[in-house]
Amino acid sequence: MLQCTAFTELPEMGARVALMGLAGGPGRGSEAPDLDEFLLCELGEHDEGVEHAAQLWSASARAGRDLWMFWADADGRRKFRFTELLPCPAVIHRLSVRDGDACVLYDRHPAAHSWDVTDPLADLMAERIREDVRRDRDRDGGGGRTP
Ligand SMILES: [Zn+2]
Ligand SMILES: [Zn+2]
């Protein structure tokens, strides 16, 4: 499943207020984290009726709640809301990984778990690199093969 390609400009005031109200969050003043100007939706491709979602703050405590920002466009206006949510409890165990990968999304998120979501940009980069490698190999070691 591909990642949703929606992104939004961060409503900075709203985000700072939400962070300040966060229990165990970064607090005020110098502790406040640098926030990205733009945020990408972290969900897999989803229906239009589902809000886009981006994580603003990750709780350091194991069972802590992360701060998520949701947004949706309605009637030509973009609406934001901030919510503290528990992390998705799902963990995938691959043969090669002893500890398993935890899903980085929130509990009861729509669409696929994060390990099934591929970023199309990252895939594009990987494909470019593969092509470069193939080209190098053909140039250097291609002489031994019969055409
Ligand atoms: Zn989205
Ligand atoms: Zn999940």
Coordinates of C-alpha atoms and ligand atoms in Angstrom, one line a residue:
M1 CA 0.0 0.0 0.0
L2 CA 1.3 3.4 -0.9
Q3 CA 1.5 6.3 1.6
C4 CA -1.0 9.0 1.3
T5 CA 0.6 12.0 -0.5
A6 CA -1.3 14.8 1.3
F7 CA 0.7 17.4 3.1
T8 CA -0.2 20.6 4.9
E9 CA 1.4 23.7 6.3
L10 CA 1.6 23.5 10.1
P11 CA -0.8 25.8 12.0
E12 CA 2.0 26.8 14.3
M13 CA 0.0 28.5 17.0
G14 CA -2.4 25.6 17.3
A15 CA 0.4 23.2 17.4
R16 CA 2.3 25.1 20.2
V17 CA -0.9 25.3 22.3
A18 CA -1.5 21.6 21.9
L19 CA 2.1 20.8 22.9
M20 CA 1.9 23.0 25.9
G21 CA -1.2 21.2 27.2
L22 CA 0.4 17.9 26.8
A23 CA 1.1 15.9 30.0
G24 CA 4.8 14.9 30.0
G25 CA 5.2 17.0 26.9
P26 CA 7.9 19.5 26.0
G27 CA 6.5 22.4 28.1
R28 CA 7.1 26.0 27.4
G29 CA 9.9 28.2 26.2
S30 CA 13.3 26.7 25.4
E31 CA 12.2 23.1 25.7
A32 CA 9.7 23.5 22.9
P33 CA 10.8 21.4 19.9
D34 CA 11.5 22.7 16.5
L35 CA 8.4 22.0 14.4
D36 CA 8.5 21.2 10.8
E37 CA 6.8 23.8 8.6
F38 CA 5.2 21.2 6.5
L39 CA 3.8 17.8 7.6
L40 CA 3.0 14.8 5.5
C41 CA 0.1 12.5 6.1
E42 CA 1.6 9.3 7.6
L43 CA -1.3 7.0 6.8
G44 CA -1.5 4.6 3.9
E45 CA -3.8 5.7 1.1
H46 CA -7.3 6.2 2.5
D47 CA -10.8 7.3 1.7
E48 CA -11.5 11.0 1.3
G49 CA -13.8 10.9 4.3
V50 CA -10.9 9.9 6.5
E51 CA -8.8 12.7 8.0
H52 CA -5.1 13.0 7.2
A53 CA -2.8 12.4 10.2
A54 CA 0.7 13.4 11.2
Q55 CA 2.5 12.8 14.5
L56 CA 3.6 16.0 16.3
W57 CA 5.1 14.6 19.4
S58 CA 6.1 11.1 20.4
A59 CA 5.7 10.2 24.1
S60 CA 8.9 9.0 25.7
A61 CA 7.1 6.7 28.1
R62 CA 6.2 3.3 26.8
A63 CA 2.5 3.5 27.4
G64 CA 2.4 7.2 26.8
R65 CA 0.1 9.0 24.4
D66 CA 1.5 10.6 21.3
L67 CA 0.2 13.9 20.0
W68 CA -1.3 13.7 16.6
M69 CA -2.6 16.3 14.3
F70 CA -5.5 15.5 12.0
W71 CA -6.7 17.6 9.1
A72 CA -9.4 17.6 6.5
D73 CA -10.6 19.9 3.8
A74 CA -14.2 20.8 3.9
D75 CA -16.1 23.6 2.1
G76 CA -12.9 25.0 0.8
R77 CA -11.4 25.3 4.3
R78 CA -8.8 23.2 6.0
K79 CA -9.8 22.1 9.5
F80 CA -7.2 20.9 12.1
R81 CA -7.6 19.1 15.3
F82 CA -5.0 17.9 17.8
T83 CA -5.5 14.7 19.8
E84 CA -3.5 12.6 22.2
L85 CA -3.6 9.0 21.2
L86 CA -2.1 5.7 22.4
P87 CA 0.2 4.1 19.9
C88 CA -1.0 1.2 17.7
P89 CA -0.3 -2.0 19.6
A90 CA 0.5 -4.0 16.6
V91 CA 4.0 -5.4 16.1
I92 CA 5.3 -7.4 13.2
H93 CA 7.8 -10.2 13.7
R94 CA 10.0 -10.8 10.7
L95 CA 12.4 -13.8 10.6
S96 CA 15.4 -11.5 10.3
V97 CA 14.4 -9.2 13.1
R98 CA 14.5 -10.4 16.6
D99 CA 12.5 -7.7 18.4
G100 CA 10.0 -7.0 15.7
D101 CA 8.9 -3.7 14.3
A102 CA 6.2 -1.8 16.0
C103 CA 3.6 0.1 14.0
V104 CA 4.3 3.8 14.3
L105 CA 0.7 4.9 13.9
Y106 CA -1.9 5.5 16.5
D107 CA -4.4 3.0 18.0
R108 CA -7.3 2.1 15.6
H109 CA -5.8 4.0 12.7
P110 CA -7.4 3.5 9.3
A111 CA -5.7 1.8 6.4
A112 CA -2.6 -0.4 6.7
H113 CA -0.1 -0.7 9.6
S114 CA 3.0 1.4 9.0
W115 CA 5.2 -1.5 7.8
D116 CA 2.8 -2.1 4.9
V117 CA 2.9 1.5 3.9
T118 CA 5.5 2.4 1.3
D119 CA 6.6 6.0 0.7
P120 CA 6.4 6.4 -3.1
L121 CA 9.2 8.9 -3.0
A122 CA 11.5 6.5 -1.2
D123 CA 10.6 3.8 -3.7
L124 CA 11.4 6.1 -6.5
M125 CA 14.8 6.8 -5.0
A126 CA 15.5 3.1 -4.5
E127 CA 14.6 2.4 -8.1
R128 CA 17.0 5.1 -9.3
I129 CA 19.8 3.6 -7.3
R130 CA 19.0 0.1 -8.6
E131 CA 19.2 1.5 -12.2
D132 CA 22.5 3.1 -11.5
V133 CA 23.9 -0.1 -10.2
R134 CA 22.6 -2.0 -13.2
R135 CA 24.1 0.5 -15.6
D136 CA 27.5 0.3 -13.8
R137 CA 27.4 -3.5 -13.9
D138 CA 26.5 -3.7 -17.6
R139 CA 29.4 -1.3 -18.4
D140 CA 32.0 -3.0 -16.3
G141 CA 31.2 -6.7 -16.4
G142 CA 28.9 -7.2 -19.3
G143 CA 31.6 -8.4 -21.7
G144 CA 31.6 -12.0 -20.4
R145 CA 28.0 -12.7 -21.4
T146 CA 26.9 -13.7 -24.9
P147 CA 24.3 -11.4 -26.3
Ligands
ZN1 ZN -3.9 11.2 4.2
ZN2 ZN -0.9 -0.1 13.2

